[in-house]
């Protein structure tokens, strides 16, 4: 009967070893899954961090572009204002020059008119002189 009991004990011991090995494999699998999950979470966190850095850099670049556009617009507007001021100055100078030319032209016209008037008066005088001379004869 001892042999039967020993067989039963051996059988129970083998079953216990098998259960222990099975439990060990289950725990090992669970540990592997936990480690893989942690690794995945770590990778996701790194990806998230990289995405945030990328978004921040992208936003910074967009802000720089906007600033450059604003600066370019300001430069163009300044150039246009300066061009407009230059045109106004040139027009003022043109009017001033025109006024001078008109003044000179008027003076010349007055002098010409006076000269013509004098010539006319001289001719009239000569004509009268000739008439008077003819009348006296």
XYZ file of C-alpha atoms in Angstrom:
137
model
C 0.000 0.000 0.000
C 3.026 2.200 0.589
C 3.978 1.909 -3.025
C 0.532 3.032 -4.096
C 0.721 5.944 -1.705
C 4.173 6.810 -2.991
C 2.914 6.752 -6.571
C 0.017 8.980 -5.553
C 2.411 11.309 -3.741
C 4.745 11.361 -6.735
C 1.782 12.093 -9.003
C 0.646 14.918 -6.713
C 4.193 16.268 -6.575
C 4.475 16.218 -10.391
C 1.085 17.929 -10.660
C 2.255 20.562 -8.168
C 5.466 21.124 -10.187
C 3.437 21.424 -13.369
C 1.058 23.903 -11.709
C 4.041 25.833 -10.380
C 5.694 25.903 -13.826
C 2.407 26.946 -15.425
C 1.947 29.701 -12.846
C 5.531 30.813 -13.433
C 4.890 30.995 -17.204
C 1.647 32.956 -16.640
C 3.435 35.402 -14.309
C 6.299 35.723 -16.801
C 3.815 36.428 -19.603
C 2.000 38.997 -17.433
C 5.325 40.634 -16.545
C 6.299 40.740 -20.238
C 2.914 42.314 -21.097
C 3.341 44.880 -18.296
C 6.862 45.724 -19.517
C 5.671 45.978 -23.128
C 2.785 48.218 -22.003
C 5.221 50.417 -20.060
C 7.541 50.558 -23.084
C 4.620 51.456 -25.355
C 3.488 54.174 -22.922
C 7.042 55.493 -22.763
C 7.248 55.588 -26.584
C 3.860 57.310 -26.775
C 5.025 59.895 -24.234
C 8.191 60.490 -26.282
C 6.138 60.831 -29.467
C 3.839 63.268 -27.652
C 6.857 65.307 -26.497
C 8.321 65.334 -30.016
C 4.957 66.416 -31.434
C 4.724 69.250 -28.894
C 8.252 70.416 -29.772
C 7.403 70.210 -33.470
C 4.177 72.194 -32.981
C 6.018 74.823 -30.915
C 8.757 75.113 -33.569
C 6.152 75.315 -36.338
C 4.318 78.077 -34.464
C 7.604 79.922 -33.892
C 8.405 79.715 -37.626
C 4.909 80.979 -38.500
C 5.349 83.889 -36.075
C 8.723 84.721 -37.627
C 7.144 84.611 -41.114
C 4.313 86.897 -39.956
C 6.844 89.298 -38.425
C 8.886 89.314 -41.638
C 5.730 90.034 -43.656
C 4.807 92.892 -41.319
C 8.335 94.305 -41.605
C 8.290 93.981 -45.404
C 4.887 95.685 -45.543
C 6.153 98.522 -43.325
C 9.222 98.965 -45.536
C 7.077 99.090 -48.682
C 4.658 101.555 -47.067
C 7.589 103.739 -45.976
C 9.040 103.648 -49.498
C 5.648 104.611 -50.940
C 5.322 107.512 -48.474
C 8.840 108.691 -49.340
C 8.062 108.411 -53.055
C 4.848 110.410 -52.553
C 6.711 113.079 -50.560
C 9.359 113.253 -53.288
C 6.632 113.693 -55.918
C 5.063 116.475 -53.850
C 8.446 118.195 -53.474
C 9.099 117.856 -57.203
C 5.645 119.311 -57.954
C 6.254 122.232 -55.574
C 9.601 122.850 -57.300
C 7.865 122.639 -60.690
C 5.296 125.248 -59.582
C 8.063 127.472 -58.239
C 10.024 127.156 -61.484
C 6.883 127.779 -63.528
C 6.163 130.892 -61.487
C 9.687 132.153 -62.188
C 9.335 131.418 -65.904
C 5.905 133.122 -65.969
C 7.395 136.138 -64.199
C 10.228 136.347 -66.736
C 7.800 135.866 -69.638
C 5.548 138.618 -68.289
C 8.518 140.947 -67.908
C 9.607 140.169 -71.479
C 6.068 140.727 -72.727
C 5.885 144.080 -70.912
C 9.252 145.104 -72.366
C 8.164 144.013 -75.851
C 4.866 145.871 -75.511
C 6.727 149.003 -74.344
C 9.160 148.704 -77.249
C 6.297 148.300 -79.708
C 4.501 151.234 -78.109
C 7.628 153.383 -78.408
C 8.086 152.342 -82.049
C 4.438 153.141 -82.730
C 4.755 156.511 -81.044
C 7.944 157.221 -82.994
C 6.209 156.350 -86.286
C 3.294 158.561 -85.317
C 5.687 161.358 -84.510
C 7.469 160.883 -87.796
C 4.152 160.779 -89.621
C 3.016 164.000 -87.914
C 6.332 165.598 -88.659
C 6.018 164.641 -92.339
C 2.390 165.857 -92.448
C 3.318 169.111 -90.754
C 6.270 169.509 -93.092
C 4.031 168.881 -96.113
C 1.382 171.262 -94.828
C 3.967 174.007 -94.310
C 5.242 173.686 -97.827
